[in-house]
XYZ file of C-alpha atoms in Angstrom:
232
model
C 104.319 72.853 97.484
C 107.917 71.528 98.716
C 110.623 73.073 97.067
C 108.185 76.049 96.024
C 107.847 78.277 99.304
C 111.773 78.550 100.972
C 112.873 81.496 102.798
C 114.054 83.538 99.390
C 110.699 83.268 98.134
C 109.645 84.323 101.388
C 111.442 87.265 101.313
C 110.471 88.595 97.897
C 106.619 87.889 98.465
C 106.348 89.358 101.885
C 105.194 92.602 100.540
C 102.769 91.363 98.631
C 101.049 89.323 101.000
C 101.505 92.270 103.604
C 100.140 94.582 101.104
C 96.891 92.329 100.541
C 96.290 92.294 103.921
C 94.306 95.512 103.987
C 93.507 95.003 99.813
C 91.716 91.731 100.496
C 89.523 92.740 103.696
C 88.298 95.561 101.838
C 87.208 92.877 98.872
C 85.801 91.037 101.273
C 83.536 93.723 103.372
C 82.556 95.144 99.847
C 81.599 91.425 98.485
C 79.545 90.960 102.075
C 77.689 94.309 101.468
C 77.141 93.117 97.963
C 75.352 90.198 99.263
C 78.063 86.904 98.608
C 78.618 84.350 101.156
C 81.834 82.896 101.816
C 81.704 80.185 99.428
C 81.197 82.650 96.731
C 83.735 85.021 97.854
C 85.983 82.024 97.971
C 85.271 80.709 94.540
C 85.864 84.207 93.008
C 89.208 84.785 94.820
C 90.256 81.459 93.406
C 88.839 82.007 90.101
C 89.178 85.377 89.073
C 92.424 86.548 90.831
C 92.608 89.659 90.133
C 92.468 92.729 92.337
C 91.127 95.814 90.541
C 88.845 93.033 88.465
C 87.263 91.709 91.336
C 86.496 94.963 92.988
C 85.154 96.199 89.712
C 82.729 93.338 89.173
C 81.627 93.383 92.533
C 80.820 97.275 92.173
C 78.950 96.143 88.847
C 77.030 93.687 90.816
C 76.224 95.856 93.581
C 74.978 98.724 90.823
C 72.683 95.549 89.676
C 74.331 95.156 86.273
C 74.023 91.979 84.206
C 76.302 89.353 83.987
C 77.590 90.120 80.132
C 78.835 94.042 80.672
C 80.686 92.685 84.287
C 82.896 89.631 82.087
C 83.454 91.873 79.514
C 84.805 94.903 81.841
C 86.646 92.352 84.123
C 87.768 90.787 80.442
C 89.102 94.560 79.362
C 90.648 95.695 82.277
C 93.286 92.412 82.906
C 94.197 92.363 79.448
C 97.483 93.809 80.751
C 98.306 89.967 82.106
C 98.369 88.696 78.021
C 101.462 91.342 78.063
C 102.750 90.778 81.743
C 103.023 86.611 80.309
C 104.153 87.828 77.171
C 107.193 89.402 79.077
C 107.829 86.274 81.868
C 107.530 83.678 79.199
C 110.906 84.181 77.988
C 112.235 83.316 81.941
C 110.243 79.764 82.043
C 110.753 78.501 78.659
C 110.672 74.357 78.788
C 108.697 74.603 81.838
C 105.702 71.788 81.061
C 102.734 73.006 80.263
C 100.926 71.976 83.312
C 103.228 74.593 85.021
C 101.988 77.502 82.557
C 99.019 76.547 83.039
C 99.565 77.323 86.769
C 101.952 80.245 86.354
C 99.401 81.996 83.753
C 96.387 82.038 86.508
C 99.126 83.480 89.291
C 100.217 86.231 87.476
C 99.104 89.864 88.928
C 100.025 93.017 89.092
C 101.888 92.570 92.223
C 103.423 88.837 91.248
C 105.053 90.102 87.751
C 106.587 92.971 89.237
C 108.275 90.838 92.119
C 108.841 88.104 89.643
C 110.253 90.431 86.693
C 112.251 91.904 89.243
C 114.159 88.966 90.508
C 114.109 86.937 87.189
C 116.199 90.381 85.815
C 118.481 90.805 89.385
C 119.201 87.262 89.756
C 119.380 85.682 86.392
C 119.249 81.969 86.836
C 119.758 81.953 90.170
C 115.717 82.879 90.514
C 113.786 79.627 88.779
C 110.855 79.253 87.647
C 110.150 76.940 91.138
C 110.909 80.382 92.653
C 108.265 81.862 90.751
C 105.959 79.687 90.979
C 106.357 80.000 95.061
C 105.715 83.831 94.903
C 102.690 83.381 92.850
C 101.559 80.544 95.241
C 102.197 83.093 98.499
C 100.839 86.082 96.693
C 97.121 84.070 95.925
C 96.976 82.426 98.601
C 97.081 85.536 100.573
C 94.237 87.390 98.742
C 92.394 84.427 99.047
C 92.790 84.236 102.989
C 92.386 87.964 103.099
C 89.021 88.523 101.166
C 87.597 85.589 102.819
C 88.585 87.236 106.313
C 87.252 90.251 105.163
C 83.458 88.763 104.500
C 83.129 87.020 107.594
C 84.018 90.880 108.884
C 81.709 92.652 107.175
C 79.044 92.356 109.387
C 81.043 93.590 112.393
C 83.468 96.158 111.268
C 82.972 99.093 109.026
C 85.626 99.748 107.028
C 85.196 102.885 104.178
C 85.939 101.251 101.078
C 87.073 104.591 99.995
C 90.290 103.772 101.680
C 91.419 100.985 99.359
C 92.837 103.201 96.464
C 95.201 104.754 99.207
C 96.352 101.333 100.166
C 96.525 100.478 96.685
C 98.909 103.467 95.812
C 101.418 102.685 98.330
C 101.764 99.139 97.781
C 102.093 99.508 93.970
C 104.681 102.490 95.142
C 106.401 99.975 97.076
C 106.967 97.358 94.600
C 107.977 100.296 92.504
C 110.491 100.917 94.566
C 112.359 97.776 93.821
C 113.405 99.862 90.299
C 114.526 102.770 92.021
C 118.419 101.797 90.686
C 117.159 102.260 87.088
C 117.050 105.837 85.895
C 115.100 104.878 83.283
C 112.277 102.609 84.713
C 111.615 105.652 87.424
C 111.223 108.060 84.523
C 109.066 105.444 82.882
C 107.117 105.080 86.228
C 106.589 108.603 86.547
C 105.167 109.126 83.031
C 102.989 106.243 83.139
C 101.277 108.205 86.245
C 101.060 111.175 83.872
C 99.450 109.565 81.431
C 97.298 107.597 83.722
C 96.151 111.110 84.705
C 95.482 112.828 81.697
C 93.770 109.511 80.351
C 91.185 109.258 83.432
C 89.392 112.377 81.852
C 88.293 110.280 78.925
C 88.565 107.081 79.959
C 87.007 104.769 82.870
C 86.966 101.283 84.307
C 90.965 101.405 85.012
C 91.457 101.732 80.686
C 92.818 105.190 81.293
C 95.410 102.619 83.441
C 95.638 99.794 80.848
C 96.572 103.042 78.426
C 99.294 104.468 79.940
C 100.917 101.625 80.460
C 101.227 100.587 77.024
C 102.124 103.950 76.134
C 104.881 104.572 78.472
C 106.551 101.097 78.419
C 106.340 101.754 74.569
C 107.858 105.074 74.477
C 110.796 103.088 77.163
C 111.229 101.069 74.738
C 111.823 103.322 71.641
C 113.891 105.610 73.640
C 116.276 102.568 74.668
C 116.304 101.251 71.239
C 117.220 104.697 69.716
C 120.045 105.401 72.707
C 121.277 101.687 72.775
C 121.094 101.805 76.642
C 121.145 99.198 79.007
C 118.618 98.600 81.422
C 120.400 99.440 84.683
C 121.254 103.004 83.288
């Protein structure tokens, strides 16, 4: 890890790992109630990093689903990360393929916003080492967090209810980091329009998945068409 974690990879993951704090217990409690131990809870952090995945398969689990319809809704619903990697590829090319292999398993909702962020702020001055270092924090964070959470569970209720609140702000606060762009705000605020109108038909965070691809693609044409820049 030396050379990874410095104090300017510090500073860009501290909200993440701040914002997990909360995120992760909640995993954890709900995984306890579920009926994993820590070892499992562990493995699965590890494994399957991924947030909204995780909480959906453990809901699945809990509603005494099979193991097929819980990969395959956990499979549907991080499909957005083939697109976030599609987008941070073109910041790490001629990293080995060892680190790829890494970076790929890192990258989050949370991670490829920070990430994306700094890669577009800071140009070469934020590595791929960098990245790498935020993605380390950021995991290693849930991981600690969930696993706290479980050996809670038994002693602390905590209404799981709570989580999408804590969810919203911290995705608002890494939102916040485009606040100088006119155009990503406008993008932002659509994509929660869409997200909205979407949840009517569709379930297991698609309606999300959705309006993502929807508004980033309607950015996109709108920027092509005006030949704007991206800090306008």
């Amino acid at each position: 890890m030396d050379g990874f974690i410095n104090k300017k990879v510090l500073k860009a993951a501290w909200p993440i790992a701040f914002g997990y704090i909360p995120l992760g217990m909640a995993c954890g409690i709900l995984a306890q109630k579920t009926g994993f131990d820590w070892f499992q809870m562990l493995m699965m952090s590890t494994f399957l990093f991924a947030g909204s995945g995780q909480f959906i398969a453990l809901a699945m689990i809990g509603s005494g689903s099979t193991i097929m319809p819980v990969v395959m809704t956990v499979c549907i619903v991080n499909l957005r990360h083939l697109l976030y990697a599609l987008i941070l590829n073109q910041y790490i090319v001629g990293q080995s393929r060892l680190y790829k292999a890494f970076y790929a398993q890192e990258i989050v909702d949370e991670t490829f916003a920070v990430n994306h962020t700094q890669f577009a702020r800071l140009g070469k001055a934020w590595t791929g080492r960098n990245a790498l270092g935020v993605n380390f924090v950021g995991h290693a964070s849930w991981i600690a967090a969930t696993v706290a959470g479980l050996f809670l569970g038994n002693t602390i209720y905590i209404d799981t209810a709570l989580v999408s609140y804590a969810l919203i702000a911290m995705f608002i606060g890494l939102w916040s980091f485009h606040f100088v762009s006119t155009s990503l705000v406008l993008t932002g605020v659509l994509g929660g329009i869409l997200a909205l109108v979407l949840s009517f038909w569709l379930d297991h965070m698609l309606n999300v998945v959705a309006a993502t691809i929807l508004a980033a693609a309607v950015a996109a044409a709108y920027r092509s068409a005006s030949g704007k820049g991206e800090g306008e």
